[in-house]
Amino acid sequence: MAAMKAHVWVMPKQTVLDPQGQTIQHALASLGFSAVRDVRHGKFFVLELNGLSREDAQKLVERIAKDVLANPVIEDFRFEILD
Amino acid sequence: MAAMKAHVWVMPKQTVLDPQGQTIQHALASLGFSAVRDVRHGKFFVLELNGLSREDAQKLVERIAKDVLANPVIEDFRFEILD
């Protein structure tokens, strides 16, 4: 029941265009970094959780990721719970 | 020398306010998710690299993270290279 952390990654779905990632890839190419063939740009969240069991933390973070942090129409998410 | 991936995390420095993270934390609290005590909001990038040795990929990604993806005045970064 101590403090826990959660990491949440939110990325554009593979089938969805990622204009920010493409812009970065083009910028890198114009700077001479042509070895970078593709860039995907996403969000990363670190949550600090208090007073939850690991099981409850799993459920809570999944719900928060799905309902608040990600837009499931165009984004995928994954998360991990750290003790 | 095959295709490789790199993951790059860019986060606000611990000493820097994170207004986006705070906004999300307040929103979560008002939605009843009071177990979430703190939120830090960062960026996550997936780079696809071609034709580099692992050592060159390390150097390249570190340079890109430092010079392009992160603002070292207010952000920290870390990265990993995946085969």
Coordinates of C-alpha atoms in Angstrom, one line a residue, chain B residues 11-60:
Chain B
M11 CA 11.0 15.0 -19.4
P12 CA 10.8 18.3 -17.6
K13 CA 13.7 18.5 -15.1
Q14 CA 12.7 17.7 -11.6
T15 CA 13.5 21.3 -10.6
V16 CA 11.2 22.7 -13.3
L17 CA 7.5 23.2 -12.9
D18 CA 5.4 21.0 -15.2
P19 CA 2.2 22.9 -15.8
Q20 CA 0.8 20.2 -18.2
G21 CA 1.4 17.5 -15.6
Q22 CA -0.2 19.6 -12.9
T23 CA -3.2 20.3 -15.0
I24 CA -3.7 16.6 -15.6
Q25 CA -3.3 15.9 -11.9
H26 CA -5.9 18.4 -11.0
A27 CA -8.3 17.1 -13.7
L28 CA -7.8 13.5 -12.4
A29 CA -8.5 14.7 -8.8
S30 CA -11.7 16.4 -9.9
L31 CA -12.7 13.2 -11.7
G32 CA -12.3 11.3 -8.4
F33 CA -8.9 9.8 -9.1
S34 CA -7.4 11.2 -5.8
A35 CA -4.9 8.3 -5.5
V36 CA -2.8 10.0 -8.2
R37 CA -0.7 12.4 -6.2
D38 CA 1.5 13.7 -9.0
V39 CA 1.8 13.6 -12.7
R40 CA 4.8 14.4 -14.8
H41 CA 4.2 14.8 -18.5
G42 CA 6.9 14.2 -21.1
K43 CA 7.6 13.2 -24.7
F44 CA 8.5 9.9 -26.1
F45 CA 10.0 9.3 -29.5
V46 CA 10.6 6.1 -31.5
L47 CA 13.4 6.5 -34.1
E48 CA 14.0 4.0 -36.8
L49 CA 17.7 4.0 -37.8
N50 CA 19.3 2.4 -40.8
G51 CA 22.8 1.4 -41.6
L52 CA 24.5 2.2 -38.3
S53 CA 26.6 0.2 -36.0
R54 CA 25.3 0.0 -32.4
E55 CA 28.1 2.3 -31.3
D56 CA 27.3 4.9 -34.0
A57 CA 23.6 4.7 -33.2
Q58 CA 24.4 5.5 -29.5
K59 CA 26.4 8.6 -30.5
L60 CA 23.8 9.7 -33.1

